[in-house]
Amino acid sequence: MRTGLFAAVFAGMLAASMGAAKADELIESYGAYIGQDDLYNSNNERLTQPWQVIRQDRANVHRFGVSQPGDDTDSFFASARNRELAERMISHGRIERSAARRLLQGDVRIEVEIWRGANGDYININVD
């Protein structure tokens, strides 16, 4: 009887720990001000997708040294490789349509959360 009880308790603890191991992990969060400079690429072409603006904003901060008051630094997008992943990360994350429209207009403050999940990294974006 004790062996059966021990096995049941152990199985329950194992299942709980496996569930905890699969929980998504917040890698980093930062705030940014999306200014007019962030809405155009290096060829002065207007960007049309939120992921493009996020990528350009982080390239401006990390690569070109262009930032506006309200731009926080982050370590994740300091990597050019991670900036290349922005499209996939946003498509697997969350941004409301109204927030995406406001982001594409610029002159807004955003909060970005970078998460690591079972299916890869993703980004959640809120517009203030």
PDB file of C-alpha atoms in Angstrom, residues 62-120:
ATOM      1  CA  HIS A  62      22.093  49.385 -31.632  1.00  0.00           C
ATOM      2  CA  ARG A  63      23.719  49.827 -35.037  1.00  0.00           C
ATOM      3  CA  PHE A  64      23.238  53.449 -36.045  1.00  0.00           C
ATOM      4  CA  GLY A  65      23.191  55.157 -32.632  1.00  0.00           C
ATOM      5  CA  VAL A  66      19.863  56.878 -33.411  1.00  0.00           C
ATOM      6  CA  SER A  67      17.484  57.007 -30.475  1.00  0.00           C
ATOM      7  CA  GLN A  68      14.762  59.221 -29.159  1.00  0.00           C
ATOM      8  CA  PRO A  69      13.933  60.110 -25.566  1.00  0.00           C
ATOM      9  CA  GLY A  70      12.015  57.098 -24.289  1.00  0.00           C
ATOM     10  CA  ASP A  71      14.147  54.493 -26.078  1.00  0.00           C
ATOM     11  CA  ASP A  72      15.432  51.929 -23.609  1.00  0.00           C
ATOM     12  CA  THR A  73      18.346  49.704 -24.473  1.00  0.00           C
ATOM     13  CA  ASP A  74      18.028  45.944 -24.602  1.00  0.00           C
ATOM     14  CA  SER A  75      20.535  43.157 -24.966  1.00  0.00           C
ATOM     15  CA  PHE A  76      18.435  40.771 -27.080  1.00  0.00           C
ATOM     16  CA  PHE A  77      18.198  42.958 -30.195  1.00  0.00           C
ATOM     17  CA  ALA A  78      21.799  44.118 -29.906  1.00  0.00           C
ATOM     18  CA  SER A  79      22.396  41.031 -32.055  1.00  0.00           C
ATOM     19  CA  ALA A  80      21.752  41.578 -35.773  1.00  0.00           C
ATOM     20  CA  ARG A  81      20.696  37.919 -35.982  1.00  0.00           C
ATOM     21  CA  ASN A  82      18.003  38.456 -33.372  1.00  0.00           C
ATOM     22  CA  ARG A  83      16.765  41.548 -35.227  1.00  0.00           C
ATOM     23  CA  GLU A  84      16.372  39.353 -38.324  1.00  0.00           C
ATOM     24  CA  LEU A  85      14.030  37.118 -36.309  1.00  0.00           C
ATOM     25  CA  ALA A  86      11.624  39.966 -35.480  1.00  0.00           C
ATOM     26  CA  GLU A  87       9.088  39.015 -38.178  1.00  0.00           C
ATOM     27  CA  ARG A  88       8.714  35.440 -36.989  1.00  0.00           C
ATOM     28  CA  MET A  89       8.720  36.508 -33.352  1.00  0.00           C
ATOM     29  CA  ILE A  90       5.889  38.998 -33.840  1.00  0.00           C
ATOM     30  CA  SER A  91       3.859  36.524 -35.907  1.00  0.00           C
ATOM     31  CA  HIS A  92       4.060  34.082 -32.970  1.00  0.00           C
ATOM     32  CA  GLY A  93       3.386  36.782 -30.388  1.00  0.00           C
ATOM     33  CA  ARG A  94       0.669  39.304 -29.717  1.00  0.00           C
ATOM     34  CA  ILE A  95      -0.106  42.815 -30.913  1.00  0.00           C
ATOM     35  CA  GLU A  96      -3.633  44.141 -31.213  1.00  0.00           C
ATOM     36  CA  ARG A  97      -4.684  45.505 -34.613  1.00  0.00           C
ATOM     37  CA  SER A  98      -5.324  48.984 -33.223  1.00  0.00           C
ATOM     38  CA  ALA A  99      -1.882  48.922 -31.575  1.00  0.00           C
ATOM     39  CA  ALA A 100      -0.275  47.837 -34.863  1.00  0.00           C
ATOM     40  CA  ARG A 101      -1.949  50.751 -36.681  1.00  0.00           C
ATOM     41  CA  ARG A 102      -0.754  53.230 -34.064  1.00  0.00           C
ATOM     42  CA  LEU A 103       2.763  51.789 -34.178  1.00  0.00           C
ATOM     43  CA  LEU A 104       2.854  52.218 -37.976  1.00  0.00           C
ATOM     44  CA  GLN A 105       1.848  55.876 -37.606  1.00  0.00           C
ATOM     45  CA  GLY A 106       4.728  56.530 -35.229  1.00  0.00           C
ATOM     46  CA  ASP A 107       5.130  58.995 -32.386  1.00  0.00           C
ATOM     47  CA  VAL A 108       4.035  56.388 -29.827  1.00  0.00           C
ATOM     48  CA  ARG A 109       5.636  54.670 -26.884  1.00  0.00           C
ATOM     49  CA  ILE A 110       5.629  50.870 -26.932  1.00  0.00           C
ATOM     50  CA  GLU A 111       6.414  48.175 -24.411  1.00  0.00           C
ATOM     51  CA  VAL A 112       8.002  45.022 -25.792  1.00  0.00           C
ATOM     52  CA  GLU A 113       8.217  41.684 -24.015  1.00  0.00           C
ATOM     53  CA  ILE A 114      10.516  39.026 -25.446  1.00  0.00           C
ATOM     54  CA  TRP A 115       9.466  35.507 -24.464  1.00  0.00           C
ATOM     55  CA  ARG A 116      10.946  32.046 -24.896  1.00  0.00           C
ATOM     56  CA  GLY A 117       8.350  29.315 -25.343  1.00  0.00           C
ATOM     57  CA  ALA A 118       8.197  25.677 -26.350  1.00  0.00           C
ATOM     58  CA  ASN A 119       7.759  26.717 -30.007  1.00  0.00           C
ATOM     59  CA  GLY A 120      10.508  29.329 -29.978  1.00  0.00           C
TER      60      GLY A 120
END
